[in-house]
Coordinates of C-alpha atoms in Angstrom, one line a residue:
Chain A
X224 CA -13.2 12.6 -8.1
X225 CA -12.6 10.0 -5.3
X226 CA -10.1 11.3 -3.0
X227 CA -8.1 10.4 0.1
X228 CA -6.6 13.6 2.2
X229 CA -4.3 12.4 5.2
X230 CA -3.2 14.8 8.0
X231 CA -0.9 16.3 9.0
X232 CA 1.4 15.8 6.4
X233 CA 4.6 14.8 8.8
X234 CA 4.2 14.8 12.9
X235 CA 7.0 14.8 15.3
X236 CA 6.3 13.8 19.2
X237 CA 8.2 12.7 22.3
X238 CA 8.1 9.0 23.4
X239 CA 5.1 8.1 25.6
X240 CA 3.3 10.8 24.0
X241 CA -0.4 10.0 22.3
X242 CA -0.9 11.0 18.9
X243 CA -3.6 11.5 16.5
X244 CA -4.0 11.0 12.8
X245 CA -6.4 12.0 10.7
X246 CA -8.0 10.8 6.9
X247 CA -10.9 12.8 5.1
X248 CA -12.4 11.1 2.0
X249 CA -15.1 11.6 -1.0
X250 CA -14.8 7.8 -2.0
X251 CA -18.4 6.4 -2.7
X252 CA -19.6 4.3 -2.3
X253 CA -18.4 3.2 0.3
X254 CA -16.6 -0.2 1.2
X255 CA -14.3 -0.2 3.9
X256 CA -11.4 1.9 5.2
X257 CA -7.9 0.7 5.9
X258 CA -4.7 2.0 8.1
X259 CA -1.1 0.9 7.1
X260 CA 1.6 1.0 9.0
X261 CA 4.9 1.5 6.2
X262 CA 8.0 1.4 8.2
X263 CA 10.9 3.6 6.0
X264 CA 12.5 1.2 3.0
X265 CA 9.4 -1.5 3.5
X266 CA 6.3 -3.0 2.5
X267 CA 3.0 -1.6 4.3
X268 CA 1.5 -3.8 6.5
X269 CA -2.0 -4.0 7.9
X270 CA -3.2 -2.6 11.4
X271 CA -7.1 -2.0 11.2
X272 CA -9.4 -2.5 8.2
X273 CA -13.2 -0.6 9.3
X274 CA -16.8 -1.5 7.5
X275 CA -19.2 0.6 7.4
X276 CA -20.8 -0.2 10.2
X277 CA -18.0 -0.1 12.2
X278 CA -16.7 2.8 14.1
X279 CA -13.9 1.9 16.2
X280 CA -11.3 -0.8 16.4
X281 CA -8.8 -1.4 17.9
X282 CA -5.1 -3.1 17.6
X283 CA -2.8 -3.1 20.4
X284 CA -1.8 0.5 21.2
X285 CA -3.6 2.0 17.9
X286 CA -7.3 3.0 18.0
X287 CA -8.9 3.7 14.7
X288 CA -12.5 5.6 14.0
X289 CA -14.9 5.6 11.7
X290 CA -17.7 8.2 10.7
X291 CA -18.9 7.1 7.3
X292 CA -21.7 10.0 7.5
X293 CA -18.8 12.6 7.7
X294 CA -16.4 10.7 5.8
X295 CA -13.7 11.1 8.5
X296 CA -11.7 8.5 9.7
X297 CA -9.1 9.0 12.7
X298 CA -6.0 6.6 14.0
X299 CA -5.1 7.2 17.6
X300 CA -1.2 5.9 18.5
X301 CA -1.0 5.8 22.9
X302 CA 2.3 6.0 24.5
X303 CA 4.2 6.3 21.5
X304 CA 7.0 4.2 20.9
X305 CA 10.1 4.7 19.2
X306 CA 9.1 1.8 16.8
X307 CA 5.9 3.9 15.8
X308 CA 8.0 6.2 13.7
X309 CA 6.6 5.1 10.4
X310 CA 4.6 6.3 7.2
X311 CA 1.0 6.0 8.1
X312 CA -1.6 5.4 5.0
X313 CA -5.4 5.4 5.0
X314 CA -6.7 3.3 2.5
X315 CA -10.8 3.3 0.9
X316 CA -12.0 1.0 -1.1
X317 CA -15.1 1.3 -3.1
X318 CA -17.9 -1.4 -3.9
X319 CA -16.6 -2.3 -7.3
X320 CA -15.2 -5.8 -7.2
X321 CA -14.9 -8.3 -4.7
X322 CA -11.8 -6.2 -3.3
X323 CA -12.5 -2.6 -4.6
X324 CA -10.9 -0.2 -6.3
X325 CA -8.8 1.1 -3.5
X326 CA -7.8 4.9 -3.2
X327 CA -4.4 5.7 -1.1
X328 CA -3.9 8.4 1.0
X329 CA -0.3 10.0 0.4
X330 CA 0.3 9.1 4.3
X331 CA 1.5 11.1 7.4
X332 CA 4.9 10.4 8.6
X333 CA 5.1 10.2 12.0
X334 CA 8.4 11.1 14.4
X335 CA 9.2 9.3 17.8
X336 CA 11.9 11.0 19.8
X337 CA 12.9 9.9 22.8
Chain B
X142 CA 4.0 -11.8 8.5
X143 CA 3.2 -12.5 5.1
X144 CA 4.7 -15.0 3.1
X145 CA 5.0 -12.6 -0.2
X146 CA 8.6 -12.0 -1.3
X147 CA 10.5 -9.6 -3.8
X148 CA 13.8 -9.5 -5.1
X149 CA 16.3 -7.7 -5.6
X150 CA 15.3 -5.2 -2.7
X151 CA 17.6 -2.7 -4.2
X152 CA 18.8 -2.2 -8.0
X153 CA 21.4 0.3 -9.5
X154 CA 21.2 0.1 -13.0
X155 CA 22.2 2.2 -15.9
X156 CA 19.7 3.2 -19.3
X157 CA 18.3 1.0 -21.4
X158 CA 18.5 -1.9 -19.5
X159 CA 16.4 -4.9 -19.2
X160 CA 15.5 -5.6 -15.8
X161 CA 12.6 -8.2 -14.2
X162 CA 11.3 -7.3 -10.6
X163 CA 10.4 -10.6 -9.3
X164 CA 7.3 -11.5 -6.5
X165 CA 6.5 -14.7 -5.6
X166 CA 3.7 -15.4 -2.4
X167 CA 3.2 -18.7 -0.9
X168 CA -0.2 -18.2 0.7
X169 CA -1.8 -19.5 -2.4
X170 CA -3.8 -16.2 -3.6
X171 CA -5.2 -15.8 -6.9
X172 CA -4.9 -11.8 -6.5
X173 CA -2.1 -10.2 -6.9
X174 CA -0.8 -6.7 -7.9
X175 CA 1.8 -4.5 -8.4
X176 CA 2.1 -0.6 -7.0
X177 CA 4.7 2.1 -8.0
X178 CA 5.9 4.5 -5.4
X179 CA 7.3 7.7 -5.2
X180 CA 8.5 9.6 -1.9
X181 CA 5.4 11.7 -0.2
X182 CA 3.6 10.1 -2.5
X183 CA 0.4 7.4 -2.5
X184 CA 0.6 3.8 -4.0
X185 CA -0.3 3.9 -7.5
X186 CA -1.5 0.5 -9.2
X187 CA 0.3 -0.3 -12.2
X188 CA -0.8 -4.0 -12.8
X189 CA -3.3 -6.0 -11.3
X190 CA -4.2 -9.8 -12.1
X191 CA -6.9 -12.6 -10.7
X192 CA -5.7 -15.8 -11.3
X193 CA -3.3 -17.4 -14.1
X194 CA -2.7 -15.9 -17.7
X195 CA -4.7 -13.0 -16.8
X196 CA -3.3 -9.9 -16.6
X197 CA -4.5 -6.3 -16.6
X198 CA -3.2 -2.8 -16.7
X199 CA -4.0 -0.7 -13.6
X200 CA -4.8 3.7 -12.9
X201 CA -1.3 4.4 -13.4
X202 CA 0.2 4.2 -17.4
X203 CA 3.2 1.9 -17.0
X204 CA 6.3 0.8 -19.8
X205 CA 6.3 -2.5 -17.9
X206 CA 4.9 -5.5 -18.4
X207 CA 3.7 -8.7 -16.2
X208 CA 3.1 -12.3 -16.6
X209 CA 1.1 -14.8 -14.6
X210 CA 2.1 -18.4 -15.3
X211 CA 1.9 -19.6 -12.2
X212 CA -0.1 -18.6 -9.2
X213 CA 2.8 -17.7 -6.7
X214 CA 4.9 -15.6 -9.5
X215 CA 4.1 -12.6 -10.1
X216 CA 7.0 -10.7 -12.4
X217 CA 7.6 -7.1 -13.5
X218 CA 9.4 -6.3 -16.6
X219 CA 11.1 -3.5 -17.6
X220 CA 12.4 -3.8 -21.3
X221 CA 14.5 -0.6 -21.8
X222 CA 14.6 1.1 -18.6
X223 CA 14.8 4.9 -18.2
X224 CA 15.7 7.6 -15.3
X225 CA 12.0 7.9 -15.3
X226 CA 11.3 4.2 -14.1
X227 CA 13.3 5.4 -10.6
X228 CA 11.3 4.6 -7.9
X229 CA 10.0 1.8 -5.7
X230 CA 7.3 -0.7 -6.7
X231 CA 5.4 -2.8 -4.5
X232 CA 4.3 -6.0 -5.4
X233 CA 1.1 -7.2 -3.2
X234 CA -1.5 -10.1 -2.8
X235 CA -4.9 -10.7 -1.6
X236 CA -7.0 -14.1 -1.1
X237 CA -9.9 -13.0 1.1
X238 CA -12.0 -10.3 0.2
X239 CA -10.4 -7.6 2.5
X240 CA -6.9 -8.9 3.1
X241 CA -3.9 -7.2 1.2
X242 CA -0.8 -8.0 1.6
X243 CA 2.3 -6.3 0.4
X244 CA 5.8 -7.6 0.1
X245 CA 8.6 -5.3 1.0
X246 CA 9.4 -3.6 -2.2
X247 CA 12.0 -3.3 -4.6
X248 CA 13.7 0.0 -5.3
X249 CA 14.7 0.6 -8.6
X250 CA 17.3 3.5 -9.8
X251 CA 18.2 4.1 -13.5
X252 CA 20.8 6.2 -14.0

């Protein structure tokens, strides 16, 4: 069964502070992998989409990884903001149609106290 | 910021209700789609269509129903709604072959 496992579940950390996220999946094959940003009562909205041959990219403050051997993928938040308190949700998608059967993770909610 | 719009954002309404979730995008995509979504929960795809008068069911069994007349419309119906509709549904739309883009929901509660 094609799966998508975020952690950890919730996350809570001081302003400034650097966070990491993490998203383990089975989906194959393999298309692409997306991060969402979902702020609380809205729509998510895009920060990094990763190929297979890519392994890192980057937007702004958030750094995402790629290991498509390991199935891993990683999204790295520097000196958190209070804005970054969001839900964060890996996406897959598989090869099936031109935009793939995508597979949601149930997200990570991330904290920011200043 | 994508131009892909819902309304109402919030509806309070009681059983057996007819209710129609609208989602209209003005970037001119033939894709579009609609997720439910619970709390703690991931995005579940409910309907999903490619172009105009085609529509298909998605993963998740749904009561609801959608239409594609035009290309920028997108709506949900609910015939009889029930507690068990409560939740938030996302309508989203895609014209390149990795883009998605997601309007800012509508949150539905049946009481």
């Amino acid at each position: 069964k094609n799966q998508v496992e975020q952690s950890p579940q919730s996350l809570i950390i001081l302003e400034g502070k650097n966070c990491t996220l993490q998203c383990n999946y089975t989906v194959s094959p393999f298309s692409n992998l997306r991060w969402y940003k979902q702020d609380t009562g809205r729509g998510p909205v895009s920060l990094t989409i990763m190929t297979f041959s890519e392994n890192t990219k980057s937007n702004g403050r958030y750094t995402a990884t790629l290991d498509a051997d390991t199935k891993q993928s990683s999204l790295h938040i520097t000196a958190s903001q209070l804005s970054d308190s969001a839900s964060y949700i890996c996406v897959v998608s598989d090869r099936g149609s031109t935009l793939g059967r995508l597979y949601f993770g149930r997200g990570t909610q991330l904290t920011v106290w200043p | 910021e994508a131009d892909i719009y819902q309304t109402p954002r919030y509806l309070v309404i009681g059983t057996g209700k007819k209710i129609t979730l609208e989602c209209s995008q003005t970037m001119g995509h033939d894709k579009m789609y609609w997720y439910q979504q619970d709390p703690g929960m991931e995005l579940h795809l409910i309907h999903y269509s490619y172009g105009v008068n085609s529509t298909e069911k998605g993963d998740l069994s749904s009561e609801s129903t959608v239409s594609r007349i035009r290309t920028e419309h997108f709506p949900l119906t609910l015939e009889s709604a029930r507690p068990s509709h409560t939740s938030q549904y996302l309508c989203a739309s895609s014209g390149g072959r990795w883009e998605l883009f997601f309007g800012e929901g509508s949150r539905l509660t049946v009481l």
